[in-house]
Short mmCIF file of C-alpha atoms in Angstrom, two decimals:
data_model
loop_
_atom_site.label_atom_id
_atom_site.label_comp_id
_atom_site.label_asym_id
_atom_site.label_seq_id
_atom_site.Cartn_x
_atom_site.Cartn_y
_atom_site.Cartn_z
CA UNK J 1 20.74 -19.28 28.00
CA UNK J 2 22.13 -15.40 28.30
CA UNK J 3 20.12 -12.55 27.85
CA UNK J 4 18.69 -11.69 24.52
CA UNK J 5 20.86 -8.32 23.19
CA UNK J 6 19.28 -5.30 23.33
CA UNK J 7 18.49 -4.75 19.63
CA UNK J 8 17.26 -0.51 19.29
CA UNK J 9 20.23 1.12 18.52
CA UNK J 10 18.43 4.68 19.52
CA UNK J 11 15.98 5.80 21.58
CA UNK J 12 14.67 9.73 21.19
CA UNK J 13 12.86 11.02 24.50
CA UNK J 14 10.11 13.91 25.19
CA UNK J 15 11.71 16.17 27.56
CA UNK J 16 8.79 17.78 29.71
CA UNK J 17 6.50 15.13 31.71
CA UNK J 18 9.09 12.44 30.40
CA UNK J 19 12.53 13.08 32.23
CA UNK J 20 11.65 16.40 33.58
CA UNK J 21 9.16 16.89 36.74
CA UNK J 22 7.86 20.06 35.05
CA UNK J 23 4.87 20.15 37.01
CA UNK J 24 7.38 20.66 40.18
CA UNK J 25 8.02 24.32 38.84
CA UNK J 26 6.00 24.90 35.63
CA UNK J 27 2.68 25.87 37.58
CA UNK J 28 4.06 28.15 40.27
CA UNK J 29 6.43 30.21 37.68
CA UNK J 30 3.43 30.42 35.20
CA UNK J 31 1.01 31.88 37.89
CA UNK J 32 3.55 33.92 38.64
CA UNK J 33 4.57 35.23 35.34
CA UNK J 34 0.53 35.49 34.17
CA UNK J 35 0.12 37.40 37.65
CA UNK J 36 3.05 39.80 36.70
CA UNK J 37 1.51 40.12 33.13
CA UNK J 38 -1.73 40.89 34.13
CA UNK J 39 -1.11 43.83 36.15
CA UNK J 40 1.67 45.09 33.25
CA UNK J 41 -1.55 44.98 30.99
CA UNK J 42 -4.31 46.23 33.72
CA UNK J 43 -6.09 42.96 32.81
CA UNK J 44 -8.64 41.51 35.59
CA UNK J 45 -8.98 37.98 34.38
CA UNK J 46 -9.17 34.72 36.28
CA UNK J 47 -6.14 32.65 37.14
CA UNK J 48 -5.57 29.53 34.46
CA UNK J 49 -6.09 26.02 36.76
CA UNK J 50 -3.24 24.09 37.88
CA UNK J 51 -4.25 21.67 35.10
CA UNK J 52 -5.09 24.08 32.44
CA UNK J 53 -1.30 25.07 32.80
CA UNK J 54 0.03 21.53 32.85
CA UNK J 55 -1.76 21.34 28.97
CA UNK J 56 0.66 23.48 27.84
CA UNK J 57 3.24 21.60 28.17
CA UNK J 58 5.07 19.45 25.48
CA UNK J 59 3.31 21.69 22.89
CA UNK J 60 4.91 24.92 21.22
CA UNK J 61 3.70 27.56 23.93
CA UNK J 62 2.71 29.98 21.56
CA UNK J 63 0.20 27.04 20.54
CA UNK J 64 -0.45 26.20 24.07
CA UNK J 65 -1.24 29.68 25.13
CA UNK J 66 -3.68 30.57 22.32
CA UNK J 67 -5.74 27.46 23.92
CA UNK J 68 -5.19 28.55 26.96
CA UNK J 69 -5.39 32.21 26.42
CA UNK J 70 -7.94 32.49 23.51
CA UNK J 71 -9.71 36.04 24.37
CA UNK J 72 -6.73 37.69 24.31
CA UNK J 73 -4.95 39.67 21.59
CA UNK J 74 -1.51 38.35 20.00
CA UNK J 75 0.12 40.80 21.53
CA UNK J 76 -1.27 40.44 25.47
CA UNK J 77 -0.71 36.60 24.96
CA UNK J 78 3.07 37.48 24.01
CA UNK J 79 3.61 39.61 26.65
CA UNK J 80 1.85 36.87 29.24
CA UNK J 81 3.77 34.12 27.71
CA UNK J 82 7.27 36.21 28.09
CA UNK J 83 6.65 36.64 31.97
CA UNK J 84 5.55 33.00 32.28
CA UNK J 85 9.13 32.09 30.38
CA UNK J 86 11.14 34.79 32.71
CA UNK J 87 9.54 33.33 35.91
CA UNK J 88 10.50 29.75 34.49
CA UNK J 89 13.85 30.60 34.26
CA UNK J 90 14.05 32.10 37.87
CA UNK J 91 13.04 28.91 38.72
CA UNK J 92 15.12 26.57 37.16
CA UNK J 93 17.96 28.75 38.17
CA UNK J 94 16.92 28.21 41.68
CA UNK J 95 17.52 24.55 41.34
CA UNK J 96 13.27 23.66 41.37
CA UNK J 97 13.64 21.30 38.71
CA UNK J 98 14.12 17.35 38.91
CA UNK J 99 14.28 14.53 36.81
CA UNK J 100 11.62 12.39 36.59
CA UNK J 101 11.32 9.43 38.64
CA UNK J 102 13.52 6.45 37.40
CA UNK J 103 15.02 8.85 34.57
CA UNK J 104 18.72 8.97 35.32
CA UNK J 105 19.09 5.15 36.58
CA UNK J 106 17.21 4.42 33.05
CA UNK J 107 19.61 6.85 30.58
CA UNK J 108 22.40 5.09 32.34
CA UNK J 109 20.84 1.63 31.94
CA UNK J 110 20.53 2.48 28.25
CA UNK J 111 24.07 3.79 27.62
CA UNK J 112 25.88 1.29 29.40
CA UNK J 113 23.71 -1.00 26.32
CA UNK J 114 25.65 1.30 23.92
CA UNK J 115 22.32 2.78 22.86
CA UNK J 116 22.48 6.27 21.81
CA UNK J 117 20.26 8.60 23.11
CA UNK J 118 18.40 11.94 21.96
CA UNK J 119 15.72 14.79 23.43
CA UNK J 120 13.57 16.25 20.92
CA UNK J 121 11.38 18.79 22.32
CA UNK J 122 9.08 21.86 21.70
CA UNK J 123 11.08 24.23 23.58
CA UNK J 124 13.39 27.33 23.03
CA UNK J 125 17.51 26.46 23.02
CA UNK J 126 17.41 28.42 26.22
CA UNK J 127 15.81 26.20 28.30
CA UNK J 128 17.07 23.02 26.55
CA UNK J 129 20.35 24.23 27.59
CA UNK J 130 19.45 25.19 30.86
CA UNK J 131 17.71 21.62 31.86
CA UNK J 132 20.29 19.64 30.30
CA UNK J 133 23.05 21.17 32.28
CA UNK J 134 21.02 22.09 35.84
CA UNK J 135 19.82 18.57 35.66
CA UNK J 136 22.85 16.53 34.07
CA UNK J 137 20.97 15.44 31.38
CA UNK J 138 24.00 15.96 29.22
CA UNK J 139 25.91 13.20 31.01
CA UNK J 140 23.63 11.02 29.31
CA UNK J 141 22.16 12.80 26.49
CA UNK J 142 24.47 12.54 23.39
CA UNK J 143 22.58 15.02 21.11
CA UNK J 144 19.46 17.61 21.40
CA UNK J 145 16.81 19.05 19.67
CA UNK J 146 14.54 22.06 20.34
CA UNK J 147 12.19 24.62 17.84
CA UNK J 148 15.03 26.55 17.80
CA UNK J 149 17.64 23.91 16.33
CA UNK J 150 18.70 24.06 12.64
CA UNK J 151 16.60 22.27 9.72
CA UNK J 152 13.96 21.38 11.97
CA UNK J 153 10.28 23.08 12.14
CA UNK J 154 8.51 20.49 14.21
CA UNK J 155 9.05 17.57 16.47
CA UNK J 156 8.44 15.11 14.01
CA UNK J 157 11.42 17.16 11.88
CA UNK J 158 13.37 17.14 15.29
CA UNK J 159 13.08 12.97 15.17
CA UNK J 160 13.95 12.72 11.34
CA UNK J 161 17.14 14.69 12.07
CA UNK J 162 18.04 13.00 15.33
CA UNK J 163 17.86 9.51 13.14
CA UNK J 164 20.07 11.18 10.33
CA UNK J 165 22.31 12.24 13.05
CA UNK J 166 22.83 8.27 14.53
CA UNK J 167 22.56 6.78 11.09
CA UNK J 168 19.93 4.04 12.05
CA UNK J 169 15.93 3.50 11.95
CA UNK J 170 16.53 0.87 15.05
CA UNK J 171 15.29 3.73 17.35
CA UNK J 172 11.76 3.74 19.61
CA UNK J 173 10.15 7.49 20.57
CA UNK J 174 9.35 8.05 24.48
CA UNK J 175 6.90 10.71 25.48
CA UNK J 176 3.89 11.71 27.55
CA UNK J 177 1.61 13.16 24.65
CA UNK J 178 0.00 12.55 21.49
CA UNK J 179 2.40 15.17 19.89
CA UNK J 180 5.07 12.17 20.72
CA UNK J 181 3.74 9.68 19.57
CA UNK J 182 3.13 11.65 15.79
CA UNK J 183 6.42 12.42 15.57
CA UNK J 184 7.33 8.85 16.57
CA UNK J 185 4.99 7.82 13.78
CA UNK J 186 5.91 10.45 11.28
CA UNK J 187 8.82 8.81 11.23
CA UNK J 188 7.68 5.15 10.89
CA UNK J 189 8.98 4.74 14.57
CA UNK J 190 7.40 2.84 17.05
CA UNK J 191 6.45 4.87 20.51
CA UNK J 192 6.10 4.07 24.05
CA UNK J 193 3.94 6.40 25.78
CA UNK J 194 4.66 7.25 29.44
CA UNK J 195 1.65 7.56 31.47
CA UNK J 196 2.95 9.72 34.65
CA UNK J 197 3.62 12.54 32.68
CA UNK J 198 0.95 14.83 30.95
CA UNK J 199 -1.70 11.99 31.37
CA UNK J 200 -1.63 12.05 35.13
CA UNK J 201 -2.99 16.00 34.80
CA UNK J 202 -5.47 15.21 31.42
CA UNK J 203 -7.80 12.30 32.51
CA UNK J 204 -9.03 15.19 35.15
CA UNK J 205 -10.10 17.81 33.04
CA UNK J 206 -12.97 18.50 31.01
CA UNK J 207 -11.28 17.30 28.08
CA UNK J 208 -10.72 13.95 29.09
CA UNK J 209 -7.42 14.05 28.02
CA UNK J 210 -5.75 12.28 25.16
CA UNK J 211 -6.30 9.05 24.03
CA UNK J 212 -3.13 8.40 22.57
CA UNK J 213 -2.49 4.98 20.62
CA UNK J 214 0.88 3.66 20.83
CA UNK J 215 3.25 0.29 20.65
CA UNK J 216 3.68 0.31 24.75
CA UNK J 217 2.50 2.06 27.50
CA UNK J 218 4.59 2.26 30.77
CA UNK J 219 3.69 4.16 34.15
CA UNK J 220 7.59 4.50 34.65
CA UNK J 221 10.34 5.28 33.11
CA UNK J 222 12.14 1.75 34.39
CA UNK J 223 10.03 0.01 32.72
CA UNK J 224 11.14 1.16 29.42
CA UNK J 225 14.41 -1.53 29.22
CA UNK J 226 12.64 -4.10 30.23
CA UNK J 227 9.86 -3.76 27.21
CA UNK J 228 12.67 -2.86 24.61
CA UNK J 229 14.54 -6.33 25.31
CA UNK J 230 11.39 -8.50 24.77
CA UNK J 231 12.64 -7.90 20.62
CA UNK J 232 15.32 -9.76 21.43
CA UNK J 233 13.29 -12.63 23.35
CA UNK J 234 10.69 -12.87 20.32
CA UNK J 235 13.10 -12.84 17.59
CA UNK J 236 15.40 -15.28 19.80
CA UNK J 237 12.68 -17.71 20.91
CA UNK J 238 11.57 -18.18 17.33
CA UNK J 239 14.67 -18.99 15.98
CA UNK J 240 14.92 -21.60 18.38
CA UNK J 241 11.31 -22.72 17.44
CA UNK J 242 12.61 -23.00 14.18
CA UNK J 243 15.87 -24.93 15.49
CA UNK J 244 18.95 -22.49 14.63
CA UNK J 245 20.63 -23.17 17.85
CA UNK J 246 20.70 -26.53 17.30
CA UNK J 247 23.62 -28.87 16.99
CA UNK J 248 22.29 -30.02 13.28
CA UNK J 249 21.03 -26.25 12.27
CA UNK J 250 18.97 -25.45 9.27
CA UNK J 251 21.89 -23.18 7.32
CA UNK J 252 19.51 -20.69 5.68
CA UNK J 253 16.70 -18.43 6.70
CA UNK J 254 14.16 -16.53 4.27
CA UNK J 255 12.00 -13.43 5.95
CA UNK J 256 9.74 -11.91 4.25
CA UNK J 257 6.70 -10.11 4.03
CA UNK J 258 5.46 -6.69 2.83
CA UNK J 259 6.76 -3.50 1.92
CA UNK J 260 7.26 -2.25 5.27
CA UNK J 261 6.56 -5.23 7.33
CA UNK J 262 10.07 -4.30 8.73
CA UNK J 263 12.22 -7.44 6.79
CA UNK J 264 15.23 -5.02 6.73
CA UNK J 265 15.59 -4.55 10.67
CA UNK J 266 14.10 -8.05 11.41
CA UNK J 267 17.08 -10.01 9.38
CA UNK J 268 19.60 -7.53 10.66
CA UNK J 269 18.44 -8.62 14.41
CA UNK J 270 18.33 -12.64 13.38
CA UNK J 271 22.06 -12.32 12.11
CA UNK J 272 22.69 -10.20 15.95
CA UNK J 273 20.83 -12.71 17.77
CA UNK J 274 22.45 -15.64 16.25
CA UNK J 275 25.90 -14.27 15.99
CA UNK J 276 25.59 -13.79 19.71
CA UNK J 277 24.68 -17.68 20.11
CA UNK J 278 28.08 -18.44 18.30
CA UNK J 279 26.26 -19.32 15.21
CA UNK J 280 27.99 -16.76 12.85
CA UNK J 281 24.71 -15.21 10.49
CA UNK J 282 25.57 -13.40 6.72
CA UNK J 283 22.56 -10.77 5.63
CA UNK J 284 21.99 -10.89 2.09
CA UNK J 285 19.29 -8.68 0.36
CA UNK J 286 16.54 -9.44 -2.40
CA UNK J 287 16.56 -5.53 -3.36
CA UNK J 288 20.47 -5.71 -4.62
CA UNK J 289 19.34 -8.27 -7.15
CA UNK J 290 16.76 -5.61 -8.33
CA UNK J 291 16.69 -5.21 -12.01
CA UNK J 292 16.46 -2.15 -13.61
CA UNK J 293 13.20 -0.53 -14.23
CA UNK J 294 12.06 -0.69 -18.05
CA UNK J 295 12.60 3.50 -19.73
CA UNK J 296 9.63 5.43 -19.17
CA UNK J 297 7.86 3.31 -16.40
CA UNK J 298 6.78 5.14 -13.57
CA UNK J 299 5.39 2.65 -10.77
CA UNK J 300 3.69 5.94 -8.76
CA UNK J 301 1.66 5.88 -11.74
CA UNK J 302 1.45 2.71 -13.45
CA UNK J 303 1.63 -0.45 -12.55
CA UNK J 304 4.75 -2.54 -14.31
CA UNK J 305 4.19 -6.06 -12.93
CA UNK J 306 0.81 -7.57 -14.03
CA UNK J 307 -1.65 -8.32 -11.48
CA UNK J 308 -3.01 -10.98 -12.90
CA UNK J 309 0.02 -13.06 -12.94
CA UNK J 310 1.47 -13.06 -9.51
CA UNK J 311 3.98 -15.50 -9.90
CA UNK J 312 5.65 -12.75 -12.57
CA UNK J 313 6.39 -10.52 -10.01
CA UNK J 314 9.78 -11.73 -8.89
CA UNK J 315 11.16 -12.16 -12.38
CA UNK J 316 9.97 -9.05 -13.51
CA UNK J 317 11.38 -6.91 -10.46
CA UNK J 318 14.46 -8.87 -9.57
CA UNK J 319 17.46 -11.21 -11.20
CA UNK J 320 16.62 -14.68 -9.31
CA UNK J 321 19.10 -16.79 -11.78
CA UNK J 322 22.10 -14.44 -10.59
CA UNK J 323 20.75 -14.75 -7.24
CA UNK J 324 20.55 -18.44 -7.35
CA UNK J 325 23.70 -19.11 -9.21
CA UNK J 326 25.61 -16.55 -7.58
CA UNK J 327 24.53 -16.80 -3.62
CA UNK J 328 22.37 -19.72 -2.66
CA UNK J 329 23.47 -22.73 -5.16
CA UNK J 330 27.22 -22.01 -3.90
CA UNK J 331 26.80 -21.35 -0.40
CA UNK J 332 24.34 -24.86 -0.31
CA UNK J 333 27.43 -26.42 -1.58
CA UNK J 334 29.44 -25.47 1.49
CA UNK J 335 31.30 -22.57 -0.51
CA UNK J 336 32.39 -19.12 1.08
CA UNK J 337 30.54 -16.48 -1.38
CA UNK J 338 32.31 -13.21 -2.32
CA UNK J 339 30.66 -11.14 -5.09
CA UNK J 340 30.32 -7.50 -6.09
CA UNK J 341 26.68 -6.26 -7.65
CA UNK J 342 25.52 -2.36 -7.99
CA UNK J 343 28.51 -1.17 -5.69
CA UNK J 344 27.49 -3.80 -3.20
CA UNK J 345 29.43 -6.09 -1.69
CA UNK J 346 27.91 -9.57 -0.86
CA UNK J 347 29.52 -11.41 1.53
CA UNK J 348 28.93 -15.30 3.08
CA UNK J 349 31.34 -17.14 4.62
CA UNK J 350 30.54 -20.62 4.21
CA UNK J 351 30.02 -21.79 7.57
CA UNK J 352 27.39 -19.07 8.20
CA UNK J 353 23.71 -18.94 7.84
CA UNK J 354 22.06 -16.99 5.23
CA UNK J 355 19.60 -14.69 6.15
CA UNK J 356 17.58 -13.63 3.31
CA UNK J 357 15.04 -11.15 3.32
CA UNK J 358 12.45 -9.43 0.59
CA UNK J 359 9.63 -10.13 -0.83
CA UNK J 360 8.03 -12.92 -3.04
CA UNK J 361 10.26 -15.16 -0.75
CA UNK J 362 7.75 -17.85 -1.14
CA UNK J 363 8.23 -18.25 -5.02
CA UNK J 364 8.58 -21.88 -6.01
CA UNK J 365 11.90 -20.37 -7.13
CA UNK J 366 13.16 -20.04 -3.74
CA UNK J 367 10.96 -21.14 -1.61
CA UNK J 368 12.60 -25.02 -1.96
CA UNK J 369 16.36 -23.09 -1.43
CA UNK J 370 15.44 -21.92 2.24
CA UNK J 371 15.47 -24.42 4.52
CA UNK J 372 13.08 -21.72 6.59
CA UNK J 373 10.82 -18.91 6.13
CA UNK J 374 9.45 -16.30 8.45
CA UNK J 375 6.51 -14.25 6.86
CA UNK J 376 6.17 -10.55 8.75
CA UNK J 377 2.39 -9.91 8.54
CA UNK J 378 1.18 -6.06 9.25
CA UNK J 379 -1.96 -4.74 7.96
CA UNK J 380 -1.71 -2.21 5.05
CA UNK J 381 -1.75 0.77 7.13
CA UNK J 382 1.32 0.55 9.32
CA UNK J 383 2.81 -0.82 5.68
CA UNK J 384 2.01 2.69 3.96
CA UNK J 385 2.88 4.65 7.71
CA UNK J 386 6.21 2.88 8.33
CA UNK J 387 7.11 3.72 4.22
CA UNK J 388 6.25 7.44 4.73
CA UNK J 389 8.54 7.34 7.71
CA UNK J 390 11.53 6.01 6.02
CA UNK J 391 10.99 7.03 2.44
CA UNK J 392 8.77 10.35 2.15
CA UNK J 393 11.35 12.87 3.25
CA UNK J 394 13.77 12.02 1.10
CA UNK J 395 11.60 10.37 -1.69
CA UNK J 396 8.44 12.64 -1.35
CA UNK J 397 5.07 11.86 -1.37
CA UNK J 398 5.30 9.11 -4.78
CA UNK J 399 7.28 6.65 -2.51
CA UNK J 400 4.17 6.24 -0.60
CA UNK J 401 1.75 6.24 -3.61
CA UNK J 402 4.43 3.69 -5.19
CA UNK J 403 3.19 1.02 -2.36
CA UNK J 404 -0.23 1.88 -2.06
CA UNK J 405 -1.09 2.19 -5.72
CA UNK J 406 1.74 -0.68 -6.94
CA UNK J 407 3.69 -2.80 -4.45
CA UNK J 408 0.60 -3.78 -1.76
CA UNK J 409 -1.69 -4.97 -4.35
CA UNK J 410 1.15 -7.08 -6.57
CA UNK J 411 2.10 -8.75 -2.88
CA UNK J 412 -1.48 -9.16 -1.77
CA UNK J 413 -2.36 -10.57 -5.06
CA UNK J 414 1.22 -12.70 -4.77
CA UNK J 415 -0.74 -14.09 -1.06
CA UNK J 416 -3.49 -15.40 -3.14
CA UNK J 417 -1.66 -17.72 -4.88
CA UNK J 418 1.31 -18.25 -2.26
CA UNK J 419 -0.59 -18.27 0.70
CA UNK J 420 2.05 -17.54 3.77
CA UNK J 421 -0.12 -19.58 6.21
CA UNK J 422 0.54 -22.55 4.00
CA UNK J 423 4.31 -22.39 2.35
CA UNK J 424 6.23 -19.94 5.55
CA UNK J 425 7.37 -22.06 8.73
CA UNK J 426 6.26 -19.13 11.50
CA UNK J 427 3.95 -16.50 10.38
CA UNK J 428 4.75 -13.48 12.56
CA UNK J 429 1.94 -10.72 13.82
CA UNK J 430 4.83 -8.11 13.19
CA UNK J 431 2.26 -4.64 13.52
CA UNK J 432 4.46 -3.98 16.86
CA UNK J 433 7.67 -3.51 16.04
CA UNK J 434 8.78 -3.73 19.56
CA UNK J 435 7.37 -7.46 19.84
CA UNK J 436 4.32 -9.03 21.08
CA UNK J 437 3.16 -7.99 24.81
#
């Protein structure tokens, strides 16, 4: 059998201690920048370590120098930081910098994949500009972000419009520092932390450094491929569990799970995986068969469907006879299905398999119409995390209080009586979104 596809459409790096050496230049320009500094301001004041400068970077360096820098005044620490910035440029310009080992045969790995690729990082437009041209980052890099970019006012901001920007949420976050991995999961993204970069300096110092949680760690950057394409192997190798490459094939699939289990991204991948395996795959939504909420109800503050009827919960929040009647009934029957609801256009041809994916899959309303079921099981937390990444910016805060307060408990409660153990053909541990190790 081929190789599984590659199935992240994105991937948004760190730029310091990620694909750029920094340490090969930062520490000598910011001695010599603090040195120049010091005598400007007829300060006599020990030298930063080695390792106390590598903490500054990946943060904003006006944070990085009030740590490093605390007993002096705004206005000494702006005039040390300036020099440290001058010297850095000196030595960029003198061709010091390099790319990180593995870095360019990875970004090239990547794009030949098609995957699009981004920088966010907390540094001026300057040197952005400066490493992405000295070191040909910009061969590979199709679009950047810095503190100085438009619309953005922190990395996590950076990530949100780097995802606007490629039009997808199939995107992972690579960086050396917890800053990267809260912007990764800011934006409900999953991160791979890279241990060679500001790690190698941290675990020395008095601080320990930072123990930084994260969906994978790698020691280097050619590792990163690799671990991105075992998505494809999971999703593949339980389909074939499940016997879709078959001669005799089951000709639907249900998956489901919670609000923000990742069902959305999951079904789109089955249809890529099976389309790839010549078994042409048709995507078709539970949320475009949502009905209308009731005037007045607001589910951020009220709960609509009763709790103590579960088995109410599809009816009440979705049209299952148009469903039925419309998609699964006809397309059982060997019929191509062509229909129109809410601006939507729902297409199955009727030689394809039927992906289906939302919630309350497990109904005895439809449960009986799938031949198969995959339930997505994540724990509440990365549920309410991975909704604030997709929803919050755009939806504010109530999106998340929606879930927590409303959708969690009416799908937990929905567990109780449809237990997913019992009624789904493969329970998935879905918390990593980049698949099991």
């Amino acid at each position: 059998m081929q190789d599984p596809p590659f199935l992240f459409d994105a991937v948004v790096f760190d730029l310091d201690g990620t694909l750029v050496a920094t340490d090969q230049f930062w520490v000598d320009a910011a001695r010599a920048g603090a040195k120049r500094a010091f005598q400007e301001l007829k300060l006599e004041r020990e030298m930063p370590s080695a390792e106390q400068w590598m903490m500054v970077v990946g943060l904003p360096l006006a944070l990085g120098f009030e740590l490093v820098f605390p007993d002096l005044s705004p206005d000494q620490r702006a005039r040390v930081l300036a020099r440290c910035v001058e010297e850095e440029n000196r030595a960029l310009r003198a061709g010091r910098a390099a790319l990180m080992p593995g870095a360019a045969e990875t970004l090239a790995d990547l794009r030949a994949r098609g995957v699009r690729l981004g920088v966010a990082s907390n540094c001026g437009q300057s040197y952005l500009d400066t490493v992405m041209n000295e070191l040909g980052l910009a061969r590979y890099i199709e679009a950047a972000r810095c503190l100085d970019s438009p619309r953005v006012q922190s990395k996590g901001g950076m990530v949100a419009d780097l995802l606007e920007t490629f039009q997808t949420r199939a995107a992972v976050m690579v960086g050396d520092r917890l800053s990267d991995r809260d912007a990764a999961w800011e934006n409900g993204l999953p991160h791979v932390h890279v241990t060679r970069g500001f790690a190698r300096y941290a675990a020395g110092t008095a601080a320990g450094g930072e123990e930084v949680q994260c969906e994978a760690q790698i020691d280097d950057l050619t590792e990163l491929a690799p671990r991105l394409a075992r998505r494809g192997t999971w999703i593949e190798g339980t389909l074939e569990k499940l016997g879709y490459f078959a001669k005799e094939r089951p000709r639907t699939l249900g998956i489901t799970g919670h609000s923000g289990s990742g069902k959305t991204l999951f079904a789109r991948d089955v249809a890529r995986v099976l389309t790839l395996r010549d078994v042409p795959a048709a995507v078709v939504a539970l949320e475009d068969f949502a009905r209308p909420l009731p005037p007045g109800v607001d589910l951020s503050v009220t709960a609509f469907m009763p709790r103590d009827r579960p088995l109410d919960h599809l009816g009440a929040g979705f049209d299952v006879d148009e469903l039925v009647q419309g998609v699964l009934e006809p397309h059982a029957r060997g019929e191509d299905v062509e229909r129109t609801r809410g601006g939507k256009r729902i297409l199955v041809p009727a030689n394809a398999a039927l992906v289906l994916q939302g919630p309350f899959l497990l109904h005895p309303k439809l449960r009986p119409l799938l031949a198969k079921v995959i339930h997505l099981d994540v724990t509440d937390p990365q549920s309410l995390r991975r909704v604030a990444g997709r929803d919050a910016r755009a939806s504010g805060p109530e999106s998340v209080l929606r879930v927590r307060r409303h959708a969690l408990p009416s799908q937990r409660a929905f567990d109780e009586v449809c237990s997913p153990r019992e009624l789904a053909d493969a329970v998935l541990e879905a918390e990593n979104a980049l698949g099991p190790e």
